[in-house]
C-alpha cells in the first residue's frame, strides 16, 4: 500500500469516527431546542463549507457547480432531504434514542440496495436478496415485540438513502454539492433563526450561554470536516474498503447509546439487532467475494 493510500485510509477512518461520536457532541447541546440546533448547523456549515470552496476553487465555484443540467433543482431536493435527516437525528439523540439512530445507519446500506432496485433498475444477486430478507426479519421482529415499527431508524435510513440516490444522479463533487445544498438552506435558516430570536424563542449568545453558543458555531465545522475528509479519502481507497469502514460510525453510536447513555438494550432488542448484523455480514461477504473474483479474473 502506498503512502497516499495509507493516508486516505486513515482520513476515512477519522471521518467515520467523527460521525460515530457525534451523539456526544449534540448531547452537550441538549438544553437547546433541536430545531435551533439544526438551523445553526445549516447556517454555520454553509459559511464554513463556502469559505473552504472559495479557498479551494475560487470565486466561481457556485456558478461552475450549477453549470450541469438539472443540478439546481436536484441539489435543492437533496438539501431538503439532508436537512430532514439532520433534524430527526439531532432530535432522536437528545430524546434518548441513540441506539435506534445506530440501527438506522446499520440498515442504510441494505436499504440502499432496495432503493437501487426501485429507482435505478439495479438487479440483486442471491446473497444480496438473502441479506435484505434477514434484515427485514430483524425489523419485523422489533416491530412485533415492541408493538411499533422502529420509525426513527427507518426514517433516517430512508431519508439518507434517497439523499444518496439524488446525489448519485447529480454528477457533482461531494463538497461542492454540500456547498450548494447549504447555500439553498442558508437564507431560510437565517430567517427562522432571526424570527425566533426576535420573538424570544431563541437564545443564541446570552440565552444559551457562551459555551453552548460556541458549540453551535463549531457545529458547522463538525458537520463539514468529516465530509471533506470523506471526499478526500474516497478518491484514494477502493470503494469496497469504504463500504466496510462505514460500519465504524453506527457501531460507535450503538456503543455510546448503550454504555454511555445507558439506553435499554434487552434480549428482545438483541435478537432484532443480531438479524441486522447477520444481514450486514452476508452483504459484506458478498461484496468481498465479488471483489476477489474481479481481481482473479484474467485481464
Short mmCIF file of C-alpha atoms in Angstrom, two decimals:
data_model
loop_
_atom_site.label_atom_id
_atom_site.label_comp_id
_atom_site.label_asym_id
_atom_site.label_seq_id
_atom_site.Cartn_x
_atom_site.Cartn_y
_atom_site.Cartn_z
CA UNK A 1 0.00 0.00 0.00
CA UNK A 2 1.42 3.35 -0.98
CA UNK A 3 1.73 6.26 1.49
CA UNK A 4 -1.08 8.07 -0.34
CA UNK A 5 -3.36 5.04 0.08
CA UNK A 6 -2.46 4.80 3.75
CA UNK A 7 -3.23 8.47 4.25
CA UNK A 8 -6.57 8.07 2.52
CA UNK A 9 -7.39 5.09 4.72
CA UNK A 10 -6.71 6.99 7.94
CA UNK A 11 -8.62 10.03 6.75
CA UNK A 12 -11.63 7.80 6.01
CA UNK A 13 -11.35 6.16 9.44
CA UNK A 14 -11.16 9.60 11.04
CA UNK A 15 -14.28 10.76 9.19
CA UNK A 16 -16.30 7.73 10.28
CA UNK A 17 -15.05 8.02 13.87
CA UNK A 18 -16.17 11.67 13.94
CA UNK A 19 -19.60 10.67 12.64
CA UNK A 20 -19.70 7.87 15.21
CA UNK A 21 -19.03 10.06 18.25
CA UNK A 22 -21.36 12.82 17.06
CA UNK A 23 -24.06 11.89 19.63
CA UNK A 24 -21.70 13.02 22.39
CA UNK A 25 -21.36 16.42 20.74
CA UNK A 26 -25.08 17.01 20.18
CA UNK A 27 -25.83 15.77 23.69
CA UNK A 28 -23.80 18.70 25.03
CA UNK A 29 -26.47 20.92 23.43
CA UNK A 30 -29.40 19.07 24.99
CA UNK A 31 -30.72 22.28 26.58
CA UNK A 32 -31.07 23.89 23.12
CA UNK A 33 -34.23 23.01 21.12
CA UNK A 34 -33.49 20.54 18.33
CA UNK A 35 -34.82 22.89 15.65
CA UNK A 36 -32.45 25.61 16.80
CA UNK A 37 -29.52 23.19 16.69
CA UNK A 38 -30.23 22.07 13.13
CA UNK A 39 -30.79 25.67 11.93
CA UNK A 40 -27.45 26.72 13.41
CA UNK A 41 -25.86 23.61 11.94
CA UNK A 42 -27.13 24.59 8.48
CA UNK A 43 -26.09 28.23 8.80
CA UNK A 44 -22.58 27.71 10.16
CA UNK A 45 -21.78 24.73 7.93
CA UNK A 46 -22.84 26.84 4.93
CA UNK A 47 -20.35 29.52 5.95
CA UNK A 48 -17.51 27.11 6.62
CA UNK A 49 -18.08 24.99 3.51
CA UNK A 50 -18.48 28.13 1.38
CA UNK A 51 -15.20 29.51 2.75
CA UNK A 52 -13.43 26.21 2.06
CA UNK A 53 -14.72 26.07 -1.52
CA UNK A 54 -13.79 29.71 -2.09
CA UNK A 55 -10.25 28.89 -0.96
CA UNK A 56 -10.09 25.64 -2.95
CA UNK A 57 -11.88 26.54 -6.20
CA UNK A 58 -12.01 30.33 -6.33
CA UNK A 59 -14.92 32.75 -6.57
CA UNK A 60 -16.67 30.97 -9.43
CA UNK A 61 -17.22 27.68 -7.62
CA UNK A 62 -21.00 28.13 -7.27
CA UNK A 63 -21.52 29.03 -10.94
CA UNK A 64 -19.35 26.13 -12.12
CA UNK A 65 -21.08 23.66 -9.82
CA UNK A 66 -24.54 24.62 -11.09
CA UNK A 67 -23.48 24.60 -14.74
CA UNK A 68 -24.62 21.00 -15.25
CA UNK A 69 -28.16 20.18 -16.44
CA UNK A 70 -30.84 19.81 -13.72
CA UNK A 71 -28.29 20.28 -10.94
CA UNK A 72 -30.13 23.26 -9.45
CA UNK A 73 -33.36 21.51 -8.52
CA UNK A 74 -31.63 18.18 -7.73
CA UNK A 75 -29.36 19.79 -5.14
CA UNK A 76 -32.32 21.72 -3.73
CA UNK A 77 -34.11 18.38 -3.23
CA UNK A 78 -31.05 16.73 -1.71
CA UNK A 79 -30.68 19.74 0.60
CA UNK A 80 -34.22 19.24 1.93
CA UNK A 81 -33.56 15.52 2.46
CA UNK A 82 -30.30 16.04 4.35
CA UNK A 83 -31.84 18.82 6.48
CA UNK A 84 -34.67 16.45 7.45
CA UNK A 85 -32.11 13.74 8.24
CA UNK A 86 -30.05 16.10 10.40
CA UNK A 87 -33.10 17.38 12.25
CA UNK A 88 -34.50 13.93 13.02
CA UNK A 89 -31.07 12.65 14.07
CA UNK A 90 -30.41 15.52 16.48
CA UNK A 91 -33.91 15.25 17.96
CA UNK A 92 -33.53 11.48 18.39
CA UNK A 93 -30.14 11.78 20.08
CA UNK A 94 -31.36 14.33 22.62
CA UNK A 95 -34.64 12.44 23.17
CA UNK A 96 -32.79 9.29 24.23
CA UNK A 97 -32.95 7.23 21.02
CA UNK A 98 -29.25 6.90 20.15
CA UNK A 99 -29.49 3.11 19.82
CA UNK A 100 -32.31 3.45 17.30
CA UNK A 101 -30.34 6.02 15.29
CA UNK A 102 -27.50 3.49 15.14
CA UNK A 103 -29.97 0.89 13.87
CA UNK A 104 -30.97 3.31 11.12
CA UNK A 105 -27.40 3.64 9.88
CA UNK A 106 -26.88 -0.12 10.11
CA UNK A 107 -29.97 -0.57 7.93
CA UNK A 108 -28.96 2.17 5.49
CA UNK A 109 -26.59 0.11 3.25
CA UNK A 110 -29.24 -2.60 2.86
CA UNK A 111 -31.97 -0.08 2.18
CA UNK A 112 -29.70 1.50 -0.44
CA UNK A 113 -29.77 -1.84 -2.26
CA UNK A 114 -33.58 -1.79 -2.39
CA UNK A 115 -33.61 1.85 -3.47
CA UNK A 116 -31.23 0.92 -6.28
CA UNK A 117 -33.70 -1.74 -7.44
CA UNK A 118 -36.68 0.62 -7.25
CA UNK A 119 -35.17 3.81 -8.69
CA UNK A 120 -32.08 2.78 -10.65
CA UNK A 121 -33.28 -0.56 -12.08
CA UNK A 122 -30.39 -2.40 -10.46
CA UNK A 123 -30.51 -6.18 -10.04
CA UNK A 124 -29.68 -8.02 -6.84
CA UNK A 125 -27.52 -11.09 -6.53
CA UNK A 126 -28.85 -14.04 -4.49
CA UNK A 127 -26.75 -13.21 -1.40
CA UNK A 128 -27.94 -9.61 -1.53
CA UNK A 129 -31.58 -10.78 -1.57
CA UNK A 130 -30.78 -13.02 1.40
CA UNK A 131 -29.22 -10.14 3.35
CA UNK A 132 -32.25 -7.92 2.67
CA UNK A 133 -34.62 -10.70 3.79
CA UNK A 134 -32.67 -11.28 7.03
CA UNK A 135 -32.64 -7.54 7.76
CA UNK A 136 -36.39 -7.31 7.11
CA UNK A 137 -36.86 -10.17 9.57
CA UNK A 138 -34.98 -8.19 12.22
CA UNK A 139 -37.07 -5.06 11.64
CA UNK A 140 -40.29 -7.13 11.72
CA UNK A 141 -39.18 -8.77 14.98
CA UNK A 142 -38.59 -5.39 16.61
CA UNK A 143 -41.94 -4.13 15.36
CA UNK A 144 -43.87 -7.15 16.67
CA UNK A 145 -42.11 -7.45 20.02
CA UNK A 146 -42.41 -3.74 20.84
CA UNK A 147 -45.74 -3.01 19.20
CA UNK A 148 -44.41 -0.33 16.87
CA UNK A 149 -42.22 -0.07 13.82
CA UNK A 150 -38.74 1.40 14.57
CA UNK A 151 -39.74 4.51 12.65
CA UNK A 152 -36.78 6.65 13.66
CA UNK A 153 -34.34 4.10 12.26
CA UNK A 154 -36.35 3.61 9.08
CA UNK A 155 -36.88 7.35 8.52
CA UNK A 156 -33.17 8.06 8.99
CA UNK A 157 -32.20 5.23 6.64
CA UNK A 158 -34.81 6.20 4.04
CA UNK A 159 -34.00 9.92 4.02
CA UNK A 160 -30.26 9.28 3.78
CA UNK A 161 -30.80 6.59 1.16
CA UNK A 162 -32.93 8.88 -1.02
CA UNK A 163 -30.36 11.62 -0.47
CA UNK A 164 -27.75 9.21 -1.79
CA UNK A 165 -29.84 8.47 -4.90
CA UNK A 166 -30.22 12.16 -5.73
CA UNK A 167 -26.52 12.79 -5.18
CA UNK A 168 -25.64 9.77 -7.33
CA UNK A 169 -27.75 11.12 -10.18
CA UNK A 170 -26.37 14.65 -9.70
CA UNK A 171 -22.86 14.39 -11.08
CA UNK A 172 -21.13 16.84 -8.78
CA UNK A 173 -18.19 16.92 -6.38
CA UNK A 174 -19.25 15.86 -2.86
CA UNK A 175 -18.09 19.01 -1.07
CA UNK A 176 -19.26 21.37 -3.81
CA UNK A 177 -22.65 19.66 -3.72
CA UNK A 178 -22.85 20.21 0.03
CA UNK A 179 -21.92 23.84 -0.57
CA UNK A 180 -24.83 24.32 -2.98
CA UNK A 181 -27.25 22.49 -0.65
CA UNK A 182 -26.12 24.69 2.21
CA UNK A 183 -26.49 27.81 0.07
CA UNK A 184 -30.12 26.89 -0.67
CA UNK A 185 -30.85 26.29 3.02
CA UNK A 186 -28.83 29.22 4.38
CA UNK A 187 -31.29 32.09 3.92
CA UNK A 188 -34.35 30.15 5.20
CA UNK A 189 -32.33 29.03 8.23
CA UNK A 190 -31.13 32.57 8.94
CA UNK A 191 -34.68 33.90 8.52
CA UNK A 192 -36.14 31.41 11.01
CA UNK A 193 -33.29 32.00 13.47
CA UNK A 194 -33.79 35.77 13.26
CA UNK A 195 -37.56 35.42 13.73
CA UNK A 196 -37.20 33.16 16.79
CA UNK A 197 -34.57 35.44 18.32
CA UNK A 198 -36.82 38.49 17.78
CA UNK A 199 -39.81 36.73 19.37
CA UNK A 200 -37.97 35.31 22.36
CA UNK A 201 -37.81 31.74 21.08
CA UNK A 202 -34.06 31.69 20.56
CA UNK A 203 -31.20 32.20 22.93
CA UNK A 204 -28.02 32.42 20.90
CA UNK A 205 -25.44 34.26 22.97
CA UNK A 206 -26.56 35.17 26.47
CA UNK A 207 -29.67 32.97 26.46
CA UNK A 208 -27.89 29.67 25.87
CA UNK A 209 -24.64 30.75 27.46
CA UNK A 210 -21.21 31.24 25.93
CA UNK A 211 -20.32 27.53 25.91
CA UNK A 212 -23.49 26.42 24.14
CA UNK A 213 -23.24 29.27 21.65
CA UNK A 214 -19.65 28.32 20.84
CA UNK A 215 -20.70 24.70 20.35
CA UNK A 216 -23.44 25.79 17.95
CA UNK A 217 -20.88 27.70 15.87
CA UNK A 218 -18.40 24.82 15.95
CA UNK A 219 -21.22 22.51 14.87
CA UNK A 220 -20.67 23.87 11.38
CA UNK A 221 -17.07 22.64 11.40
CA UNK A 222 -18.12 19.33 12.97
CA UNK A 223 -20.59 18.93 10.11
CA UNK A 224 -18.23 19.90 7.31
CA UNK A 225 -14.94 18.34 8.46
CA UNK A 226 -15.82 14.64 8.15
CA UNK A 227 -17.49 15.19 4.78
CA UNK A 228 -14.42 16.97 3.42
CA UNK A 229 -12.29 14.12 4.78
CA UNK A 230 -14.59 11.54 3.22
CA UNK A 231 -14.46 13.30 -0.15
CA UNK A 232 -10.65 13.27 0.08
CA UNK A 233 -10.44 9.60 1.08
CA UNK A 234 -12.98 8.13 -1.34
CA UNK A 235 -10.75 9.13 -4.27
CA UNK A 236 -7.76 7.30 -2.81
CA UNK A 237 -9.04 3.99 -1.45
CA UNK A 238 -11.22 1.28 -3.05
CA UNK A 239 -15.00 1.62 -2.65
CA UNK A 240 -15.11 -1.90 -1.18
CA UNK A 241 -12.90 -0.65 1.66
CA UNK A 242 -15.13 2.40 2.11
CA UNK A 243 -18.12 0.07 2.31
CA UNK A 244 -16.60 -1.85 5.20
CA UNK A 245 -15.33 1.23 7.03
CA UNK A 246 -18.82 2.80 7.02
CA UNK A 247 -19.89 0.47 9.84
CA UNK A 248 -17.50 2.22 12.22
CA UNK A 249 -19.97 5.10 12.70
CA UNK A 250 -23.13 3.16 13.69
CA UNK A 251 -21.06 0.78 15.83
CA UNK A 252 -19.70 3.71 17.86
CA UNK A 253 -23.18 5.25 18.05
CA UNK A 254 -24.59 1.97 19.31
CA UNK A 255 -21.87 1.63 21.98
CA UNK A 256 -22.39 5.22 23.10
CA UNK A 257 -26.13 4.68 23.39
CA UNK A 258 -25.79 1.51 25.47
CA UNK A 259 -22.63 2.17 27.52
CA UNK A 260 -22.61 5.96 27.93
CA UNK A 261 -26.28 6.98 27.83
CA UNK A 262 -27.49 3.69 29.36
CA UNK A 263 -30.36 3.28 26.93
CA UNK A 264 -32.28 -0.02 27.36
CA UNK A 265 -30.99 -2.95 25.33
CA UNK A 266 -32.53 -6.24 26.39
CA UNK A 267 -32.59 -9.69 24.79
CA UNK A 268 -35.56 -8.80 22.61
CA UNK A 269 -33.67 -5.89 21.04
CA UNK A 270 -30.56 -8.06 20.79
CA UNK A 271 -32.43 -10.56 18.57
CA UNK A 272 -33.53 -7.80 16.20
CA UNK A 273 -30.08 -6.23 16.04
CA UNK A 274 -28.48 -9.67 15.58
CA UNK A 275 -30.59 -10.15 12.43
CA UNK A 276 -29.39 -6.79 11.11
CA UNK A 277 -25.77 -7.61 11.91
CA UNK A 278 -26.08 -11.04 10.25
CA UNK A 279 -27.58 -9.37 7.18
CA UNK A 280 -24.66 -6.92 7.05
CA UNK A 281 -22.17 -9.79 7.38
CA UNK A 282 -23.80 -11.57 4.42
CA UNK A 283 -23.85 -8.33 2.45
CA UNK A 284 -20.17 -7.60 3.19
CA UNK A 285 -19.15 -11.18 2.40
CA UNK A 286 -20.90 -10.97 -0.98
CA UNK A 287 -19.07 -7.73 -1.77
CA UNK A 288 -15.69 -9.16 -0.77
CA UNK A 289 -16.22 -12.35 -2.79
CA UNK A 290 -17.21 -10.32 -5.84
CA UNK A 291 -14.19 -8.02 -5.44
CA UNK A 292 -11.87 -11.04 -5.08
CA UNK A 293 -13.28 -12.68 -8.22
CA UNK A 294 -12.75 -9.42 -10.05
CA UNK A 295 -9.07 -9.35 -9.06
CA UNK A 296 -8.57 -13.00 -10.05
CA UNK A 297 -10.31 -12.66 -13.40
CA UNK A 298 -7.92 -12.64 -16.40
CA UNK A 299 -7.28 -9.23 -17.92
#
